[in-house]
mmCIF file of C-alpha atoms in Angstrom:
data_model
loop_
_atom_site.group_PDB
_atom_site.id
_atom_site.type_symbol
_atom_site.label_atom_id
_atom_site.label_comp_id
_atom_site.label_asym_id
_atom_site.label_seq_id
_atom_site.Cartn_x
_atom_site.Cartn_y
_atom_site.Cartn_z
ATOM 1 C CA MET A 1 57.825 -11.959 -1.149
ATOM 2 C CA ARG A 2 58.700 -9.977 -4.250
ATOM 3 C CA PRO A 3 56.613 -6.852 -4.940
ATOM 4 C CA ALA A 4 55.160 -8.304 -8.146
ATOM 5 C CA ARG A 5 54.039 -11.479 -6.387
ATOM 6 C CA LEU A 6 52.660 -9.436 -3.480
ATOM 7 C CA TRP A 7 50.545 -7.309 -5.795
ATOM 8 C CA LEU A 8 49.414 -10.416 -7.658
ATOM 9 C CA SER A 9 48.342 -12.001 -4.354
ATOM 10 C CA ILE A 10 46.431 -8.860 -3.355
ATOM 11 C CA PHE A 11 44.755 -8.729 -6.760
ATOM 12 C CA ALA A 12 43.827 -12.421 -6.588
ATOM 13 C CA ALA A 13 42.383 -12.025 -3.102
ATOM 14 C CA GLY A 14 40.385 -8.967 -4.141
ATOM 15 C CA PHE A 15 39.143 -10.718 -7.261
ATOM 16 C CA ALA A 16 38.058 -13.729 -5.198
ATOM 17 C CA VAL A 17 36.119 -11.458 -2.821
ATOM 18 C CA ILE A 18 34.382 -9.711 -5.717
ATOM 19 C CA VAL A 19 33.475 -13.009 -7.362
ATOM 20 C CA ALA A 20 32.124 -14.351 -4.072
ATOM 21 C CA MET A 21 30.008 -11.235 -3.530
ATOM 22 C CA MET A 22 28.736 -11.434 -7.103
ATOM 23 C CA ILE A 23 27.694 -15.079 -6.654
ATOM 24 C CA VAL A 24 25.925 -14.286 -3.384
ATOM 25 C CA THR A 25 24.059 -11.408 -5.039
ATOM 26 C CA LEU A 26 23.125 -13.402 -8.136
ATOM 27 C CA PHE A 27 21.532 -16.116 -5.993
ATOM 28 C CA THR A 28 19.785 -13.723 -3.603
ATOM 29 C CA ARG A 29 16.061 -13.656 -4.332
ATOM 30 C CA ILE A 30 14.922 -10.569 -6.221
ATOM 31 C CA PRO A 31 12.790 -8.559 -3.767
ATOM 32 C CA ALA A 32 9.168 -8.366 -4.872
ATOM 33 C CA GLY A 33 7.877 -6.562 -1.795
ATOM 34 C CA ALA A 34 8.471 -2.869 -1.149
ATOM 35 C CA LEU A 35 9.746 -3.554 2.378
ATOM 36 C CA THR A 36 12.136 -6.368 1.462
ATOM 37 C CA ARG A 37 13.469 -4.098 -1.300
ATOM 38 C CA ILE A 38 13.827 -0.944 0.809
ATOM 39 C CA GLY A 39 15.144 -2.716 3.915
ATOM 40 C CA GLN A 40 17.276 -5.151 1.894
ATOM 41 C CA VAL A 41 15.859 -8.131 3.758
ATOM 42 C CA SER A 42 15.454 -11.641 2.360
ATOM 43 C CA GLU A 43 12.513 -12.027 -0.007
ATOM 44 C CA TYR A 44 12.775 -15.800 0.468
ATOM 45 C CA HIS A 45 12.068 -15.466 4.187
ATOM 46 C CA PHE A 46 9.295 -12.867 3.951
ATOM 47 C CA GLU A 47 7.459 -13.566 0.698
ATOM 48 C CA PRO A 48 3.793 -14.599 1.091
ATOM 49 C CA LEU A 49 3.259 -18.319 0.574
ATOM 50 C CA ARG A 50 -0.531 -18.180 0.695
ATOM 51 C CA VAL A 51 -2.047 -18.641 -2.771
ATOM 52 C CA PRO A 52 -3.746 -15.340 -3.676
ATOM 53 C CA PRO A 53 -7.467 -15.413 -4.482
ATOM 54 C CA PRO A 54 -8.354 -15.210 -8.172
ATOM 55 C CA ILE A 55 -9.526 -11.925 -9.659
ATOM 56 C CA ASP A 56 -11.289 -11.919 -13.007
ATOM 57 C CA PHE A 57 -9.012 -9.755 -15.169
ATOM 58 C CA SER A 58 -12.026 -8.437 -17.068
ATOM 59 C CA LEU A 59 -12.991 -6.615 -13.846
ATOM 60 C CA ILE A 60 -9.670 -4.747 -13.723
ATOM 61 C CA ARG A 61 -10.867 -1.808 -15.753
ATOM 62 C CA GLN A 62 -10.829 1.968 -15.928
ATOM 63 C CA ALA A 63 -14.123 3.622 -16.865
ATOM 64 C CA PRO A 64 -14.090 6.814 -18.929
ATOM 65 C CA VAL A 65 -14.718 9.754 -16.623
ATOM 66 C CA ASP A 66 -17.862 10.810 -18.472
ATOM 67 C CA GLN A 67 -19.339 7.331 -18.004
ATOM 68 C CA ALA A 68 -18.261 6.655 -14.411
ATOM 69 C CA ASP A 69 -20.642 6.205 -11.495
ATOM 70 C CA VAL A 70 -17.805 6.465 -8.970
ATOM 71 C CA PHE A 71 -14.689 8.631 -9.122
ATOM 72 C CA VAL A 72 -11.758 7.479 -6.958
ATOM 73 C CA ILE A 73 -8.904 9.749 -5.896
ATOM 74 C CA GLY A 74 -6.434 7.307 -4.381
ATOM 75 C CA ASP A 75 -2.844 6.355 -3.758
ATOM 76 C CA SER A 76 -0.848 3.156 -4.242
ATOM 77 C CA PHE A 77 -3.540 1.086 -2.527
ATOM 78 C CA SER A 78 -5.798 1.826 -5.495
ATOM 79 C CA HIS A 79 -3.345 1.471 -8.373
ATOM 80 C CA TYR A 80 -3.895 -2.312 -8.612
ATOM 81 C CA PHE A 81 -7.589 -1.646 -9.430
ATOM 82 C CA ALA A 82 -8.210 -4.713 -7.249
ATOM 83 C CA TRP A 83 -10.585 -3.467 -4.555
ATOM 84 C CA GLN A 84 -12.401 -1.521 -7.267
ATOM 85 C CA SER A 85 -13.011 -4.834 -9.089
ATOM 86 C CA VAL A 86 -15.605 -5.670 -6.420
ATOM 87 C CA LEU A 87 -17.526 -2.534 -7.382
ATOM 88 C CA VAL A 88 -17.149 -3.314 -11.083
ATOM 89 C CA ALA A 89 -18.455 -6.855 -10.533
ATOM 90 C CA ALA A 90 -21.539 -5.325 -8.908
ATOM 91 C CA GLY A 91 -22.177 -3.179 -11.997
ATOM 92 C CA TYR A 92 -20.609 0.151 -11.042
ATOM 93 C CA LYS A 93 -18.369 1.999 -13.488
ATOM 94 C CA VAL A 94 -15.298 3.259 -11.662
ATOM 95 C CA ALA A 95 -12.739 5.873 -12.735
ATOM 96 C CA THR A 96 -9.514 6.044 -10.708
ATOM 97 C CA VAL A 97 -6.876 8.762 -10.539
ATOM 98 C CA HIS A 98 -3.790 9.070 -8.310
ATOM 99 C CA TRP A 99 -3.399 11.892 -5.785
ATOM 100 C CA ASP A 100 -0.216 12.959 -7.590
ATOM 101 C CA LYS A 101 -2.087 13.442 -10.882
ATOM 102 C CA VAL A 102 -4.811 15.802 -9.661
ATOM 103 C CA PRO A 103 -4.718 19.319 -8.235
ATOM 104 C CA THR A 104 -5.154 19.472 -4.472
ATOM 105 C CA PRO A 105 -8.839 18.739 -3.813
ATOM 106 C CA CYS A 106 -10.643 21.944 -2.897
ATOM 107 C CA GLY A 107 -14.157 23.158 -2.164
ATOM 108 C CA ASP A 108 -14.977 23.457 -5.865
ATOM 109 C CA ILE A 109 -14.318 19.755 -6.488
ATOM 110 C CA GLY A 110 -17.861 19.296 -7.798
ATOM 111 C CA ALA A 111 -17.474 21.993 -10.455
ATOM 112 C CA TRP A 112 -13.987 20.692 -11.318
ATOM 113 C CA LEU A 113 -15.293 17.170 -11.891
ATOM 114 C CA GLN A 114 -18.259 18.461 -13.857
ATOM 115 C CA SER A 115 -15.892 20.384 -16.152
ATOM 116 C CA ALA A 116 -13.976 17.112 -16.670
ATOM 117 C CA GLY A 117 -17.194 15.422 -17.803
ATOM 118 C CA PHE A 118 -18.037 13.455 -14.649
ATOM 119 C CA ARG A 119 -21.777 12.874 -14.374
ATOM 120 C CA GLY A 120 -21.761 10.455 -11.457
ATOM 121 C CA ARG A 121 -22.727 11.261 -7.893
ATOM 122 C CA LEU A 122 -20.002 9.694 -5.742
ATOM 123 C CA VAL A 123 -16.355 10.560 -5.107
ATOM 124 C CA LEU A 124 -14.259 8.254 -2.935
ATOM 125 C CA ILE A 125 -11.161 9.946 -1.520
ATOM 126 C CA GLU A 126 -8.809 7.138 -0.515
ATOM 127 C CA SER A 127 -5.635 7.657 1.510
ATOM 128 C CA ILE A 128 -3.318 5.566 3.595
ATOM 129 C CA GLU A 129 -3.391 6.739 7.193
ATOM 130 C CA PHE A 130 0.173 8.058 7.495
ATOM 131 C CA LEU A 131 -0.063 10.316 4.431
ATOM 132 C CA LEU A 132 -3.454 11.789 5.255
ATOM 133 C CA PRO A 133 -2.332 14.519 7.740
ATOM 134 C CA GLU A 134 -0.061 16.047 5.079
ATOM 135 C CA ARG A 135 -2.778 15.806 2.439
ATOM 136 C CA LEU A 136 -5.379 17.412 4.688
ATOM 137 C CA GLU A 137 -2.990 20.239 5.512
ATOM 138 C CA ALA A 138 -2.597 20.951 1.793
ATOM 139 C CA MET A 139 -6.371 20.865 1.360
ATOM 140 C CA ARG A 140 -6.874 23.441 4.124
ATOM 141 C CA SER A 141 -4.926 26.018 2.098
ATOM 142 C CA CYS A 142 -5.846 24.812 -1.370
ATOM 143 C CA LYS A 143 -6.450 27.028 -4.373
ATOM 144 C CA PRO A 144 -9.603 26.604 -6.491
ATOM 145 C CA MET A 145 -9.277 23.606 -8.796
ATOM 146 C CA GLY A 146 -10.896 25.466 -11.687
ATOM 147 C CA ARG A 147 -10.492 23.505 -14.891
ATOM 148 C CA GLN A 148 -7.061 22.070 -14.197
ATOM 149 C CA PRO A 149 -6.588 18.801 -16.118
ATOM 150 C CA PHE A 150 -5.692 15.437 -14.636
ATOM 151 C CA ALA A 151 -4.371 12.115 -15.886
ATOM 152 C CA PRO A 152 -6.424 8.963 -15.125
ATOM 153 C CA SER A 153 -4.399 6.089 -13.712
ATOM 154 C CA PRO A 154 -3.254 3.560 -16.311
ATOM 155 C CA THR A 155 -5.113 0.274 -16.202
ATOM 156 C CA PRO A 156 -2.835 -2.609 -15.128
ATOM 157 C CA THR A 157 -1.703 -4.696 -18.068
ATOM 158 C CA THR A 158 -1.406 -7.897 -16.027
ATOM 159 C CA ASN A 159 -3.625 -9.481 -13.422
ATOM 160 C CA PRO A 160 -2.566 -8.151 -9.988
ATOM 161 C CA SER A 161 -3.495 -11.450 -8.320
ATOM 162 C CA HIS A 162 -0.660 -13.851 -9.060
ATOM 163 C CA PRO A 163 1.620 -16.204 -7.102
ATOM 164 C CA PRO A 164 5.188 -15.205 -6.132
ATOM 165 C CA ALA A 165 7.512 -14.931 -9.097
ATOM 166 C CA GLY A 166 9.938 -17.546 -7.764
ATOM 167 C CA PHE A 167 13.691 -17.673 -8.286
ATOM 168 C CA ALA A 168 15.562 -15.795 -10.995
ATOM 169 C CA LEU A 169 19.169 -14.638 -11.122
ATOM 170 C CA ASN A 170 19.451 -11.218 -9.496
ATOM 171 C CA THR A 171 21.420 -9.629 -12.314
ATOM 172 C CA ALA A 172 20.251 -6.035 -11.865
ATOM 173 C CA ALA A 173 21.298 -5.645 -8.216
ATOM 174 C CA LYS A 174 24.326 -3.805 -6.871
ATOM 175 C CA LEU A 175 27.357 -5.994 -6.208
ATOM 176 C CA THR A 176 27.046 -5.587 -2.426
ATOM 177 C CA SER A 177 23.289 -6.145 -2.159
ATOM 178 C CA GLY A 178 23.493 -9.899 -1.613
ATOM 179 C CA LEU A 179 25.890 -9.512 1.311
ATOM 180 C CA VAL A 180 23.854 -6.657 2.820
ATOM 181 C CA THR A 181 20.662 -8.708 2.496
ATOM 182 C CA TYR A 182 22.333 -11.667 4.181
ATOM 183 C CA LEU A 183 23.572 -9.552 7.099
ATOM 184 C CA HIS A 184 20.213 -7.785 7.571
ATOM 185 C CA THR A 185 18.293 -11.043 7.466
ATOM 186 C CA ARG A 186 20.654 -12.738 9.908
ATOM 187 C CA GLU A 187 20.083 -9.847 12.320
ATOM 188 C CA VAL A 188 16.309 -10.270 12.050
ATOM 189 C CA LEU A 189 16.450 -14.038 12.558
ATOM 190 C CA LYS A 190 18.751 -14.049 15.585
ATOM 191 C CA THR A 191 16.736 -11.685 17.802
ATOM 192 C CA ASN A 192 13.221 -11.241 19.065
ATOM 193 C CA ASP A 193 13.727 -7.498 19.437
ATOM 194 C CA LEU A 194 12.806 -4.758 16.986
ATOM 195 C CA VAL A 195 15.458 -4.335 14.271
ATOM 196 C CA THR A 196 15.659 -1.092 12.267
ATOM 197 C CA PHE A 197 17.333 -0.660 8.893
ATOM 198 C CA GLU A 198 18.218 2.962 8.294
ATOM 199 C CA ALA A 199 16.890 4.804 5.270
ATOM 200 C CA GLY A 200 18.846 4.106 2.122
ATOM 201 C CA ARG A 201 18.556 5.497 -1.362
ATOM 202 C CA TRP A 202 14.791 4.829 -1.370
ATOM 203 C CA GLY A 203 14.318 7.424 1.371
ATOM 204 C CA SER A 204 12.394 5.244 3.824
ATOM 205 C CA THR A 205 13.303 3.363 6.971
ATOM 206 C CA VAL A 206 12.103 -0.213 7.483
ATOM 207 C CA PHE A 207 11.985 -2.149 10.721
ATOM 208 C CA ALA A 208 11.336 -5.778 11.553
ATOM 209 C CA SER A 209 9.226 -6.526 14.596
ATOM 210 C CA PRO A 210 7.819 -9.602 16.310
ATOM 211 C CA VAL A 211 4.054 -9.926 15.841
ATOM 212 C CA GLN A 212 2.006 -11.641 18.527
ATOM 213 C CA ASP A 213 0.363 -14.753 17.098
ATOM 214 C CA GLY A 214 2.133 -13.860 13.858
ATOM 215 C CA CYS A 215 2.056 -17.276 12.215
ATOM 216 C CA ARG A 216 -1.725 -17.214 12.296
ATOM 217 C CA GLN A 217 -1.630 -13.879 10.474
ATOM 218 C CA PHE A 218 1.228 -14.262 7.978
ATOM 219 C CA SER A 219 2.107 -17.125 5.636
ATOM 220 C CA SER A 220 5.780 -16.227 5.121
ATOM 221 C CA ARG A 221 8.585 -18.609 6.106
ATOM 222 C CA VAL A 222 9.429 -16.189 8.906
ATOM 223 C CA CYS A 223 5.892 -15.621 10.149
ATOM 224 C CA ASP A 224 6.385 -14.646 13.785
ATOM 225 C CA LYS A 225 7.879 -11.348 12.611
ATOM 226 C CA SER A 226 6.982 -8.897 9.879
ATOM 227 C CA LEU A 227 8.383 -5.814 8.160
ATOM 228 C CA PHE A 228 7.011 -2.296 8.626
ATOM 229 C CA LEU A 229 7.626 1.327 7.581
ATOM 230 C CA GLU A 230 8.936 3.500 10.411
ATOM 231 C CA ILE A 231 7.265 6.589 8.920
ATOM 232 C CA GLU A 232 3.926 5.053 9.898
ATOM 233 C CA ARG A 233 4.947 5.683 13.510
ATOM 234 C CA THR A 234 6.770 9.011 13.160
ATOM 235 C CA THR A 235 4.154 11.005 11.222
ATOM 236 C CA PRO A 236 1.551 12.914 13.265
ATOM 237 C CA GLU A 237 -1.573 11.091 14.319
ATOM 238 C CA LEU A 238 -4.874 12.126 12.814
ATOM 239 C CA THR A 239 -7.011 14.251 15.119
ATOM 240 C CA THR A 240 -10.666 14.838 15.798
ATOM 241 C CA ALA A 241 -10.183 18.254 14.160
ATOM 242 C CA ASP A 242 -9.090 16.421 11.003
ATOM 243 C CA ALA A 243 -12.317 14.429 11.044
ATOM 244 C CA ASP A 244 -14.299 17.674 11.464
ATOM 245 C CA PHE A 245 -12.522 19.224 8.468
ATOM 246 C CA MET A 246 -13.198 16.136 6.350
ATOM 247 C CA ALA A 247 -16.890 16.392 7.229
ATOM 248 C CA ARG A 248 -16.988 20.080 6.266
ATOM 249 C CA PHE A 249 -15.232 19.317 2.988
ATOM 250 C CA ALA A 250 -17.846 16.684 2.146
ATOM 251 C CA ASP A 251 -20.632 19.149 2.977
ATOM 252 C CA GLN A 252 -19.092 21.786 0.670
ATOM 253 C CA ALA A 253 -19.105 19.323 -2.223
ATOM 254 C CA ARG A 254 -22.869 18.708 -2.130
ATOM 255 C CA PRO A 255 -24.900 17.711 -4.108
ATOM 256 C CA LEU A 256 -21.897 15.556 -5.004
ATOM 257 C CA THR A 257 -21.426 12.802 -2.427
ATOM 258 C CA VAL A 258 -17.881 12.597 -1.029
ATOM 259 C CA ARG A 259 -16.899 9.594 1.083
ATOM 260 C CA TRP A 260 -13.510 9.255 2.786
ATOM 261 C CA MET A 261 -11.712 5.915 2.563
ATOM 262 C CA VAL A 262 -8.991 5.980 5.249
ATOM 263 C CA ILE A 263 -6.774 2.893 5.093
ATOM 264 C CA PRO A 264 -5.104 1.856 8.367
ATOM 265 C CA ASN A 265 -1.328 1.634 8.438
ATOM 266 C CA LYS A 266 0.102 -1.863 8.602
ATOM 267 C CA THR A 267 1.661 -0.877 11.941
ATOM 268 C CA THR A 268 -1.747 0.253 13.230
ATOM 269 C CA VAL A 269 -3.309 -3.080 12.325
ATOM 270 C CA TYR A 270 -0.611 -5.394 13.720
ATOM 271 C CA LEU A 271 1.325 -3.375 16.333
ATOM 272 C CA ASP A 272 -0.095 0.016 17.354
ATOM 273 C CA THR A 273 -3.740 -0.959 17.516
ATOM 274 C CA GLN A 274 -4.874 2.165 19.415
ATOM 275 C CA ARG A 275 -3.202 4.667 17.101
ATOM 276 C CA ASN A 276 -5.672 7.244 15.753
ATOM 277 C CA ALA A 277 -8.450 5.796 17.926
ATOM 278 C CA ALA A 278 -9.862 9.249 18.762
ATOM 279 C CA PHE A 279 -9.902 10.234 15.081
ATOM 280 C CA SER A 280 -11.553 6.977 14.093
ATOM 281 C CA ALA A 281 -14.266 7.368 16.717
ATOM 282 C CA ARG A 282 -14.977 10.950 15.629
ATOM 283 C CA ALA A 283 -14.983 9.975 11.943
ATOM 284 C CA GLN A 284 -17.562 7.289 12.610
ATOM 285 C CA ALA A 285 -19.699 9.656 14.683
ATOM 286 C CA LEU A 286 -19.691 12.100 11.765
ATOM 287 C CA GLY A 287 -20.310 9.340 9.200
ATOM 288 C CA ILE A 288 -17.716 10.621 6.730
ATOM 289 C CA GLY A 289 -16.805 7.197 5.385
ATOM 290 C CA PRO A 290 -16.687 3.500 6.144
ATOM 291 C CA ASP A 291 -14.776 2.326 9.201
ATOM 292 C CA LEU A 292 -11.869 0.227 7.944
ATOM 293 C CA PHE A 293 -9.972 0.212 11.267
ATOM 294 C CA ALA A 294 -12.247 -2.149 13.204
ATOM 295 C CA PRO A 295 -12.770 -4.548 10.261
ATOM 296 C CA ALA A 296 -8.989 -4.716 9.809
ATOM 297 C CA GLN A 297 -8.549 -5.771 13.433
ATOM 298 C CA LEU A 298 -11.108 -8.544 12.979
ATOM 299 C CA ALA A 299 -9.902 -9.715 9.581
ATOM 300 C CA ARG A 300 -6.170 -9.913 10.363
ATOM 301 C CA ARG A 301 -6.751 -13.070 12.416
ATOM 302 C CA ASP A 302 -9.178 -14.607 9.929
ATOM 303 C CA ILE A 303 -7.396 -13.738 6.667
ATOM 304 C CA GLN A 304 -3.757 -14.773 6.532
ATOM 305 C CA ASP A 305 -1.729 -12.055 4.786
ATOM 306 C CA LEU A 306 -4.416 -9.385 5.032
ATOM 307 C CA TYR A 307 -1.406 -7.138 4.458
ATOM 308 C CA TRP A 308 1.551 -8.670 2.633
ATOM 309 C CA PRO A 309 4.359 -9.783 4.982
ATOM 310 C CA ASN A 310 6.980 -8.300 2.633
ATOM 311 C CA ASP A 311 5.113 -5.062 1.880
ATOM 312 C CA ASN A 312 3.092 -2.323 3.582
ATOM 313 C CA HIS A 313 0.077 -2.772 1.274
ATOM 314 C CA TRP A 314 -2.984 -4.989 1.344
ATOM 315 C CA SER A 315 -2.552 -8.401 -0.228
ATOM 316 C CA MET A 316 -5.015 -9.374 -2.940
ATOM 317 C CA ALA A 317 -7.075 -11.110 -0.234
ATOM 318 C CA GLY A 318 -7.063 -7.803 1.649
ATOM 319 C CA GLN A 319 -7.997 -5.880 -1.481
ATOM 320 C CA LEU A 320 -11.058 -8.066 -2.023
ATOM 321 C CA TYR A 321 -12.029 -8.043 1.652
ATOM 322 C CA PHE A 322 -11.949 -4.264 1.885
ATOM 323 C CA GLY A 323 -13.505 -3.990 -1.562
ATOM 324 C CA ARG A 324 -16.568 -5.741 -0.138
ATOM 325 C CA ARG A 325 -16.649 -3.227 2.712
ATOM 326 C CA MET A 326 -16.513 -0.430 0.141
ATOM 327 C CA LEU A 327 -19.280 -2.025 -1.923
ATOM 328 C CA ASP A 328 -21.579 -1.909 1.108
ATOM 329 C CA ASP A 329 -20.729 1.768 1.593
ATOM 330 C CA VAL A 330 -21.243 2.657 -2.076
ATOM 331 C CA ARG A 331 -24.629 0.944 -2.140
ATOM 332 C CA ALA A 332 -25.699 2.836 0.972
ATOM 333 C CA ALA A 333 -24.454 6.133 -0.514
ATOM 334 C CA ILE A 334 -25.912 6.024 -4.040
ATOM 335 C CA GLY A 335 -27.958 2.838 -4.305
ATOM 336 C CA GLU A 336 -27.658 0.123 -6.930
ATOM 337 C CA PRO A 337 -26.033 0.857 -10.305
ATOM 338 C CA HIS A 338 -28.260 1.627 -13.243
ATOM 339 C CA THR A 339 -26.501 -0.861 -15.504
ATOM 340 C CA ASP A 340 -26.311 -4.632 -15.245
ATOM 341 C CA ALA A 341 -23.161 -6.173 -13.791
ATOM 342 C CA PRO A 342 -20.640 -7.257 -16.437
ATOM 343 C CA LYS A 343 -20.963 -10.824 -17.622
#
């Protein structure tokens, strides 16, 4: 074969490969879940098929700090404003701010909130289980909050309770992502063992694991397995000493009422059901916040997609379920709101 024809053949073969990879990527479902995106696993196979419960969008609201009954310091579990909508429906005014937008909570949290204009009586400190040890460590050596400013979380502009987006051409993905997603998904489907996808540019490692009685608990097309964050297993467990510190912190904040809202990891709910059991028992003995661990164990078999199958967060059904648990706790802590519930 002449050199020119050889190079033309190589170019044609390479071009054909690139075109094929581009077509595969374009027709690979855009990942909507954090775990399908990070692990590059098929959204089609792991998206939730259960219709999410409706949430009145008028209840997705951010109260001005100086008008709020309840002040929430939370993470990504609170940025939907979905569980808070249960409190809003009951008449409470709720202000929400992300952990990353406030100084490290310290013993002068009451004075700090007062300087910001907060006149309510209740602070809910919400954290996912696997991030709480690091946050508590920072709080143990915190500096006085003083009058440091903070930025309230932006109110969602769309209703967080909506059905899956459906198919659209995946035009923003890398050329190789369709092929990688295909290979990862094939690996998950062909085995009943745990499959780990090493951390990529998102900095997290995802694994797929069989879940006992999974199809009762997840609505996805692949329902006997689910996706999880490995960091939920590799971070230190919470300890009884952590629960003691949280109780002391709440005592320091009086007369402000501080309640801790510790959200169980997805792995704790579906796989490692005894993780942090000693902490949870001590936390309940001290009464520092509502127990969400035991209710999660009960609800996962009654509420399909309590946590999304393609994500590590609560589904909207989970948000409303745990919102009702929080409403009970808020009522017990500060009583009924002074204003009527919104119409």
